[in-house]
PDB file of C-alpha atoms in Angstrom:
ATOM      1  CA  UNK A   1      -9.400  23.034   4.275  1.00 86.00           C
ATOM      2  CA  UNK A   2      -8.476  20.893   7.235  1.00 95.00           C
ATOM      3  CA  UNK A   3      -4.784  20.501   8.620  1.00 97.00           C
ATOM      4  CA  UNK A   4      -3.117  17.172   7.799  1.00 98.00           C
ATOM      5  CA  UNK A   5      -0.367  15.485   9.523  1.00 98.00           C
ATOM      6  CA  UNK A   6       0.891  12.285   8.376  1.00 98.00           C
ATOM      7  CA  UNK A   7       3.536  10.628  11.055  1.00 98.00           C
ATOM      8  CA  UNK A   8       5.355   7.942   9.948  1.00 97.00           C
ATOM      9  CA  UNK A   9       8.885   6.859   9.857  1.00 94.00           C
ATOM     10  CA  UNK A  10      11.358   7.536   7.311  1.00 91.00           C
ATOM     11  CA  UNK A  11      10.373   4.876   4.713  1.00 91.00           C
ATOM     12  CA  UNK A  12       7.570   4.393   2.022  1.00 93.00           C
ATOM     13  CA  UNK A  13       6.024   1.142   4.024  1.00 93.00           C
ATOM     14  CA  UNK A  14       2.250   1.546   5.460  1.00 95.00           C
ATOM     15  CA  UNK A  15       2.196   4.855   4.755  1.00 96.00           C
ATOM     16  CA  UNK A  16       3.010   4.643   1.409  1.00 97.00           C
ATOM     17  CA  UNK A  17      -0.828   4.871  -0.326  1.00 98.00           C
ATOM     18  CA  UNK A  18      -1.815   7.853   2.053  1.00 98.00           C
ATOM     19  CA  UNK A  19       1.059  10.052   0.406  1.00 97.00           C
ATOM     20  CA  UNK A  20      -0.246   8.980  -2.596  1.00 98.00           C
ATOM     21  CA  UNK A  21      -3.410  10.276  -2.260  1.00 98.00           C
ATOM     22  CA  UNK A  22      -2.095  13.381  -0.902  1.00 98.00           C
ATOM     23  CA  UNK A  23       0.179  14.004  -3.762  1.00 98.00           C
ATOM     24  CA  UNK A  24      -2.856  12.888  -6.550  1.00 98.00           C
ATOM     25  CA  UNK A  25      -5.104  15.183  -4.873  1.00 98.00           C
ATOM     26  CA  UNK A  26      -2.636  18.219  -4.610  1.00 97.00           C
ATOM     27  CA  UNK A  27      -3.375  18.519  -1.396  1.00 98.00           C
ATOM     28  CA  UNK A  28      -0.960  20.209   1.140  1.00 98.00           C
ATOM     29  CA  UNK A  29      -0.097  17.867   4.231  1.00 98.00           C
ATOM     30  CA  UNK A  30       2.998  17.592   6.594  1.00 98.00           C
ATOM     31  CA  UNK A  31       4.606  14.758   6.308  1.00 96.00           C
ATOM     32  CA  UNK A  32       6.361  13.843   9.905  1.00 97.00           C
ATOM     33  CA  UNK A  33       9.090  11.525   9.780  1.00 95.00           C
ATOM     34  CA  UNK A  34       9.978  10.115  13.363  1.00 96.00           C
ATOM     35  CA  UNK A  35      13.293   8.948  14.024  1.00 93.00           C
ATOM     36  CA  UNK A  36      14.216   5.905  15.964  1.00 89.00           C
ATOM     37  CA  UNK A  37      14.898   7.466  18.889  1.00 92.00           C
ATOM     38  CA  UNK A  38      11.407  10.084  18.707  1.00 95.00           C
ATOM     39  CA  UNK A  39       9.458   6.331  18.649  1.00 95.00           C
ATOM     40  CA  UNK A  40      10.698   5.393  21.455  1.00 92.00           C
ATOM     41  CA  UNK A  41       9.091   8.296  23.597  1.00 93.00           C
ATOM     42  CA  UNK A  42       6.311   8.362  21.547  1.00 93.00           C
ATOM     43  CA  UNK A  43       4.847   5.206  21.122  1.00 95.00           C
ATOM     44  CA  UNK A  44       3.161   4.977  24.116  1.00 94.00           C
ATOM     45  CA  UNK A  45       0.766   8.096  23.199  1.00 93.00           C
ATOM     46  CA  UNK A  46      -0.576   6.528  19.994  1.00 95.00           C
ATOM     47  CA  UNK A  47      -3.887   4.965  20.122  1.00 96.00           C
ATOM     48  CA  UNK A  48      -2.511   1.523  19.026  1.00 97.00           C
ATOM     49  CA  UNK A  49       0.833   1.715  19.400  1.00 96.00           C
ATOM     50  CA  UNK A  50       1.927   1.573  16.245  1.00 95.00           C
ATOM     51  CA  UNK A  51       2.581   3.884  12.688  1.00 97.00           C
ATOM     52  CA  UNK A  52       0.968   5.574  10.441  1.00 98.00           C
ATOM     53  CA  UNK A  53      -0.887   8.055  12.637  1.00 98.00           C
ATOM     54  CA  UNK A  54      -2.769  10.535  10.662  1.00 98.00           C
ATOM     55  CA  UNK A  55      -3.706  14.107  12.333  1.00 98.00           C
ATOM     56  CA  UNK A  56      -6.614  15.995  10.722  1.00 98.00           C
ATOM     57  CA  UNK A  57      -7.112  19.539  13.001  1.00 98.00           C
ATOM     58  CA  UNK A  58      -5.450  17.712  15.700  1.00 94.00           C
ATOM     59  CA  UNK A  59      -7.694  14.932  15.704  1.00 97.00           C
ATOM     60  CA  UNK A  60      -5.686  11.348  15.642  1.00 97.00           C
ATOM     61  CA  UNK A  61      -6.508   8.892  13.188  1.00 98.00           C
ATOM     62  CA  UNK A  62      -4.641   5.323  13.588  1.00 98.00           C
ATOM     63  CA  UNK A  63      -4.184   2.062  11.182  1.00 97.00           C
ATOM     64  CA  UNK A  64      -3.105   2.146   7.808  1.00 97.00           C
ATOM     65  CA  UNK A  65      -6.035   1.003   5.596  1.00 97.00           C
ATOM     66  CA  UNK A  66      -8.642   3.093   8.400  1.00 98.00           C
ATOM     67  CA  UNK A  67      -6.406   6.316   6.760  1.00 98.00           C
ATOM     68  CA  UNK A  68      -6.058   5.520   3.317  1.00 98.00           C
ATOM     69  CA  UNK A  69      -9.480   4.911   3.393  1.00 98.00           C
ATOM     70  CA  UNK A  70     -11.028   7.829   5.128  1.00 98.00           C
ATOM     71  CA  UNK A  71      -8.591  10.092   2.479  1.00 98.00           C
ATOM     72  CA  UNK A  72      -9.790   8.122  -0.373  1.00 98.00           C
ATOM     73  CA  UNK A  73     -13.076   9.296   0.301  1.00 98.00           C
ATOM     74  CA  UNK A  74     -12.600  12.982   0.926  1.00 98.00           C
ATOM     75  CA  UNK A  75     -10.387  13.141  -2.134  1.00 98.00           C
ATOM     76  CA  UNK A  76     -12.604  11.053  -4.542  1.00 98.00           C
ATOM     77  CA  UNK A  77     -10.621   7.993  -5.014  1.00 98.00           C
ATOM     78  CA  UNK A  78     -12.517   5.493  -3.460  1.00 98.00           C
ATOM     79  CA  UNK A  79     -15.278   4.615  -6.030  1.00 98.00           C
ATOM     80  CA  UNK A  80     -17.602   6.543  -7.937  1.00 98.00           C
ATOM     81  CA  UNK A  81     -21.081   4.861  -6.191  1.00 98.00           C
ATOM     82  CA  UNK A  82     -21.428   3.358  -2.725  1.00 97.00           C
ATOM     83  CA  UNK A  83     -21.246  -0.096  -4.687  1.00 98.00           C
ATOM     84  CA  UNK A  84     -18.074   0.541  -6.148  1.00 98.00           C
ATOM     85  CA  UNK A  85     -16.898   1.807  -3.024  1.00 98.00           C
ATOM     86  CA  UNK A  86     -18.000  -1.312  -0.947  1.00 98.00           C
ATOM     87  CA  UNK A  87     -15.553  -3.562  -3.811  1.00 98.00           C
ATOM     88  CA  UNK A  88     -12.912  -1.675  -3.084  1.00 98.00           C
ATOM     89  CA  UNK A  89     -12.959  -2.415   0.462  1.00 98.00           C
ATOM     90  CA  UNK A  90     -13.830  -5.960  -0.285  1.00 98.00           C
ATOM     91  CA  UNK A  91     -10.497  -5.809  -2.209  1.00 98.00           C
ATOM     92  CA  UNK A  92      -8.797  -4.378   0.206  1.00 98.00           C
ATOM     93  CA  UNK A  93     -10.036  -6.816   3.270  1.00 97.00           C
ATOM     94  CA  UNK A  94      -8.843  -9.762   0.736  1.00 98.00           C
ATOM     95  CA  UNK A  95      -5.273  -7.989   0.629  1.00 98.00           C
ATOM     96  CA  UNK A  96      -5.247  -8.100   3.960  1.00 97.00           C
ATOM     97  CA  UNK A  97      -5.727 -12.066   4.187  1.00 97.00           C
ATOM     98  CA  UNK A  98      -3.322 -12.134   1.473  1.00 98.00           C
ATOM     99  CA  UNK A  99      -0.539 -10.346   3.275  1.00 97.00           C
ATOM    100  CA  UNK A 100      -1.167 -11.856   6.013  1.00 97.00           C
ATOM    101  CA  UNK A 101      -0.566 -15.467   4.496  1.00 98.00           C
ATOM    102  CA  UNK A 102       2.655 -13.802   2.411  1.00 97.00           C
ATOM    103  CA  UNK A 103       4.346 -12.036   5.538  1.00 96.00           C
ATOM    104  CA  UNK A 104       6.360 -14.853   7.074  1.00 97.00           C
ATOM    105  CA  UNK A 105       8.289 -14.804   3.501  1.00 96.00           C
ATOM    106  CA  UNK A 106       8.204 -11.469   2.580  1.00 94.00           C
ATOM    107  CA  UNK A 107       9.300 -10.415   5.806  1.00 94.00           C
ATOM    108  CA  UNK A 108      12.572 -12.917   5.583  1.00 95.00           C
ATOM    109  CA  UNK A 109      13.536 -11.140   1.845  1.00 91.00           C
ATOM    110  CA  UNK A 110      13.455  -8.026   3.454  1.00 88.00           C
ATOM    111  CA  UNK A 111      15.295  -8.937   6.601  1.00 89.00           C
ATOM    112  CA  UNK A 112      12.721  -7.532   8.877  1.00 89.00           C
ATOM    113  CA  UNK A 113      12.412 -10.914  11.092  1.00 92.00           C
ATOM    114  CA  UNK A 114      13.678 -14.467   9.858  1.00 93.00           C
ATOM    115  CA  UNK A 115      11.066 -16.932   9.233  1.00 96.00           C
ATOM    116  CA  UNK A 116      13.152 -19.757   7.837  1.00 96.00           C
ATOM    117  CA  UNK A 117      15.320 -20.024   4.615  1.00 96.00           C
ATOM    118  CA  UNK A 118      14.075 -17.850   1.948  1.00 94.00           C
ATOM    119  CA  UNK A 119      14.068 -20.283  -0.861  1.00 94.00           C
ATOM    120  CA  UNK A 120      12.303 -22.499   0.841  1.00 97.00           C
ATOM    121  CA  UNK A 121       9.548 -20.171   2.641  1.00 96.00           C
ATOM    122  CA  UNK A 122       9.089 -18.804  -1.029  1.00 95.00           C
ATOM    123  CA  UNK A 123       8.382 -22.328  -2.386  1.00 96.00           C
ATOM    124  CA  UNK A 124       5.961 -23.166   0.600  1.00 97.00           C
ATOM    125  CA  UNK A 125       4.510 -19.915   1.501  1.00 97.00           C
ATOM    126  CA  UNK A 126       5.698 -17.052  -0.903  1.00 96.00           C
ATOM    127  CA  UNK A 127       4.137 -18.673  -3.901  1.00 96.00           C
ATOM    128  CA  UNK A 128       1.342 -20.137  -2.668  1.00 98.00           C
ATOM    129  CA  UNK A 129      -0.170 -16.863  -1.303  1.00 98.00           C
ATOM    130  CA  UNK A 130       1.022 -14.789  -4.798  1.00 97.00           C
ATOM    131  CA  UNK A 131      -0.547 -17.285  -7.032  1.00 97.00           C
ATOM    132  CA  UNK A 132      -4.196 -17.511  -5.167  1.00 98.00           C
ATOM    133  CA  UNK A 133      -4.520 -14.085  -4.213  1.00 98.00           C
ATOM    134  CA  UNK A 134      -2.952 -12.645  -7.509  1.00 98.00           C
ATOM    135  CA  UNK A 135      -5.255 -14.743  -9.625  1.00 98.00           C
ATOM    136  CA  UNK A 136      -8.232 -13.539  -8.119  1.00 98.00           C
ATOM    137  CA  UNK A 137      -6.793 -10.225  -8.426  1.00 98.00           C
ATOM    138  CA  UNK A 138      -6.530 -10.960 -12.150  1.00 98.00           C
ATOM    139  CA  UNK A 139     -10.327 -12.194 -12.634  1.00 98.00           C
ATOM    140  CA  UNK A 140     -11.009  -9.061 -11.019  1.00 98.00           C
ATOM    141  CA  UNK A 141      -9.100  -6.885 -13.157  1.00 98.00           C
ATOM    142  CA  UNK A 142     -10.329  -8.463 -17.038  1.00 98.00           C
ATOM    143  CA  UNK A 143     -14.264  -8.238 -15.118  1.00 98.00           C
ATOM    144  CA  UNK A 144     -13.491  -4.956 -14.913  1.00 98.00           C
ATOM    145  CA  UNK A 145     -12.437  -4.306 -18.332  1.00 97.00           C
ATOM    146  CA  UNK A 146      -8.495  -4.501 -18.045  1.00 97.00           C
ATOM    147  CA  UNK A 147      -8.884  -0.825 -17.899  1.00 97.00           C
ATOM    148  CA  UNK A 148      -6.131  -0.470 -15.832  1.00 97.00           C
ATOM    149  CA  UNK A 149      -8.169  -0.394 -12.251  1.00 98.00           C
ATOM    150  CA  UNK A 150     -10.083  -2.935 -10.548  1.00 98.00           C
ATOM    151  CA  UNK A 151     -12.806  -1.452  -9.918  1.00 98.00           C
ATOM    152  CA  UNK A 152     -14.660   1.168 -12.060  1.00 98.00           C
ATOM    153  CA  UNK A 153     -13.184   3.633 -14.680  1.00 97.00           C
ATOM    154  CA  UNK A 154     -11.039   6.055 -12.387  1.00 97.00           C
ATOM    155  CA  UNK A 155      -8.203   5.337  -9.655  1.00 98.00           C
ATOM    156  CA  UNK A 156      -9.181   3.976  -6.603  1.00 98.00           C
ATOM    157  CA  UNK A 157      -7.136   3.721  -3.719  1.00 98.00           C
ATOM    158  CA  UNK A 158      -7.156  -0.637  -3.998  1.00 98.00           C
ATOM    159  CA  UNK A 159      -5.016   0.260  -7.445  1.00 98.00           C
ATOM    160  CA  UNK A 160      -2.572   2.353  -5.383  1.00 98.00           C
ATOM    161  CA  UNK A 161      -2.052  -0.080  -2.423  1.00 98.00           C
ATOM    162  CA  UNK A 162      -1.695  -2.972  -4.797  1.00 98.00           C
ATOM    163  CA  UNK A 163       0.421  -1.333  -7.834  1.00 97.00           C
ATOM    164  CA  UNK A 164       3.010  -0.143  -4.901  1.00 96.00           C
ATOM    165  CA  UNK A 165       2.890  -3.668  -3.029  1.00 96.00           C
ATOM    166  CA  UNK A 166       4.170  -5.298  -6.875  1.00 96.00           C
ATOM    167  CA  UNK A 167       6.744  -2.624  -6.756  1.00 94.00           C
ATOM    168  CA  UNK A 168       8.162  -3.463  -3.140  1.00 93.00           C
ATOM    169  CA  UNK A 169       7.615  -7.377  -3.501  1.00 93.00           C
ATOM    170  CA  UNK A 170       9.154  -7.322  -6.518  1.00 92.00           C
ATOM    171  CA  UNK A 171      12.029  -5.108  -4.980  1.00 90.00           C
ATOM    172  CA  UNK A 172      12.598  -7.557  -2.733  1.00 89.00           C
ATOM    173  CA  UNK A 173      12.015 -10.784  -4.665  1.00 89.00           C
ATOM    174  CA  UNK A 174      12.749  -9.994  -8.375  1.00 87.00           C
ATOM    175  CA  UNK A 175       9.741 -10.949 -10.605  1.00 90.00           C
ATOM    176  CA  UNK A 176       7.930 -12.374  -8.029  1.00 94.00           C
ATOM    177  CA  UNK A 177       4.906 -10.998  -9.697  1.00 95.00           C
ATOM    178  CA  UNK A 178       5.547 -11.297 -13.233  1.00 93.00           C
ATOM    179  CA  UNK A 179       3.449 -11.176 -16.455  1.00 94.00           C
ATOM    180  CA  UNK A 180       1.335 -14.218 -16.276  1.00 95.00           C
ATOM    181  CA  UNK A 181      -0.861 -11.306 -14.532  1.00 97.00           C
ATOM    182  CA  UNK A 182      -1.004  -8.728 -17.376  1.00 97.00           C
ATOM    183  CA  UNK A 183      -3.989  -6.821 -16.127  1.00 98.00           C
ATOM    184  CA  UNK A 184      -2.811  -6.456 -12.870  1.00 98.00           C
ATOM    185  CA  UNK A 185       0.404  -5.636 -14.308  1.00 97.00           C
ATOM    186  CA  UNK A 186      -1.378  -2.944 -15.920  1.00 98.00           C
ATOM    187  CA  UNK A 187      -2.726  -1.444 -12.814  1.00 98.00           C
ATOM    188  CA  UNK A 188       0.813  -1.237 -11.451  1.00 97.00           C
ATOM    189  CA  UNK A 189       1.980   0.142 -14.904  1.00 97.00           C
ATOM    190  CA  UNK A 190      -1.024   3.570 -14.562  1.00 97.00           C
ATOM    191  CA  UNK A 191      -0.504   4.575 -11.208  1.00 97.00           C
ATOM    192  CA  UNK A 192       3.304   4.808 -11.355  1.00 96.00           C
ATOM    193  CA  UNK A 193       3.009   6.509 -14.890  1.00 96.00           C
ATOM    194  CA  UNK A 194       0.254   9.157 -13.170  1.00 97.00           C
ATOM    195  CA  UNK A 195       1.807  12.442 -13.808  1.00 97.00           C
ATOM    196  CA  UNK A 196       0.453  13.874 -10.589  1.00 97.00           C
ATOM    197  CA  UNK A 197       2.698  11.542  -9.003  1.00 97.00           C
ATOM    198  CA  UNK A 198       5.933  12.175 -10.979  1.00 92.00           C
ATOM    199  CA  UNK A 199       7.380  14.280  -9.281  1.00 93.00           C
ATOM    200  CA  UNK A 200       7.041  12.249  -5.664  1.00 94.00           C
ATOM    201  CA  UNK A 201       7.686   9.682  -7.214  1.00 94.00           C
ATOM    202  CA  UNK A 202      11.501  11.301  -8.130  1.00 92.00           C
ATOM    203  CA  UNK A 203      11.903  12.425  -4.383  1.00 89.00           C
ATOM    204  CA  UNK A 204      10.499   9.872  -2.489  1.00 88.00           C
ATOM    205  CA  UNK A 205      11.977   8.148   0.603  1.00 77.00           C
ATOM    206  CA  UNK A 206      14.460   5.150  -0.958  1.00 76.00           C
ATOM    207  CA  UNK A 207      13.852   2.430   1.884  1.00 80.00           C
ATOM    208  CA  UNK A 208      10.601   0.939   1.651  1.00 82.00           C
ATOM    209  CA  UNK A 209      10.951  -0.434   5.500  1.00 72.00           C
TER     210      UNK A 209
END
């Protein structure tokens, strides 16, 4: 079995879906937390200059999606055919957009950088982004079945990324995403009720950035 290293800091954040799929797969892994000061030296030696790094046998793996990818696939949560597998991607290149278009406002609830006052950047932006890319999200999820994933009949890593996004945003915005999305709710609601993740779940970091 290879050697895994997961470095990240000490919050849940972009690395967040890898530990998942460590902890769902039972599979051992060191999980590095660097501290403020560690970053400071050691930025400069990652490929991109940024966290999560993954380490498998040494070898240096960079970007967050890249990782939760690669260990979605040697774990078997990343689609059950190469179809299924190219949605989930899809899905997870149109979470990307979506976050992309959310950040200025989710970034200002959780006082990572000030965009502008809150109630109004969740009026203009916030909402806006939620209510396109979470309706899409819920057309996806009643094609699908509203089997509790959005793609296929078994956990993919797309139901992990988004089911622990709803539980941050909504951490930081209460009810942001609320039931007017009950099959995406529904998602959320089977991978934090997974009881290979119970016990992580009961430990895990507390800050989410």
């Amino acid at each position: 079995m290879p050697s895994y290293k997961l470095i990240y800091f000490d919050v849940r954040g972009l690395a967040e879906v890898s530990r998942f799929l460590f902890y769902l797969s039972s599979t051992p892994f060191q999980d590095y937390e660097v501290s403020d000061a560690e970053w400071l030296t050691l930025q400069g030696k990652t490929p991109y200059g940024k966290l999560p790094i993954l380490e498998v046998d040494g070898k240096t793996l960079a970007q967050s999606f890249a990782i939760a990818r690669y260990l979605a696939r040697e774990f078997g949560f990343a689609g059950n055919s190469p179809f299924e597998c190219a949605l989930v991607d899809a899905l997870g290149d149109q979470f990307k957009d979506y976050w992309g278009e959310l950040f200025p406002y989710f970034a200002t609830c959780a006082g990572i950088k000030e965009f502008g006052n809150s109630n109004i950047l969740r009026r203009e932006v916030g909402e806006p982004a939620r209510d396109k890319f979470f309706t899409m999200l819920e057309r996806v999820a009643k094609e699908n079945g509203s089997n509790g994933h959005l793609v296929g009949d078994s956990l993919t890593w797309i139901d992990l990324t988004v089911a622990d996004h709803i539980t941050t945003l909504n951490n930081f915005s209460d009810g942001f995403v609320d039931d007017r999305f009950p099959a995406v709710l529904a998602v959320r609601e089977k991978v934090m009720n997974d009881p290979r993740l119970t016990e992580y779940l009961a430990k895990r970091p507390k800050r989410y950035f």
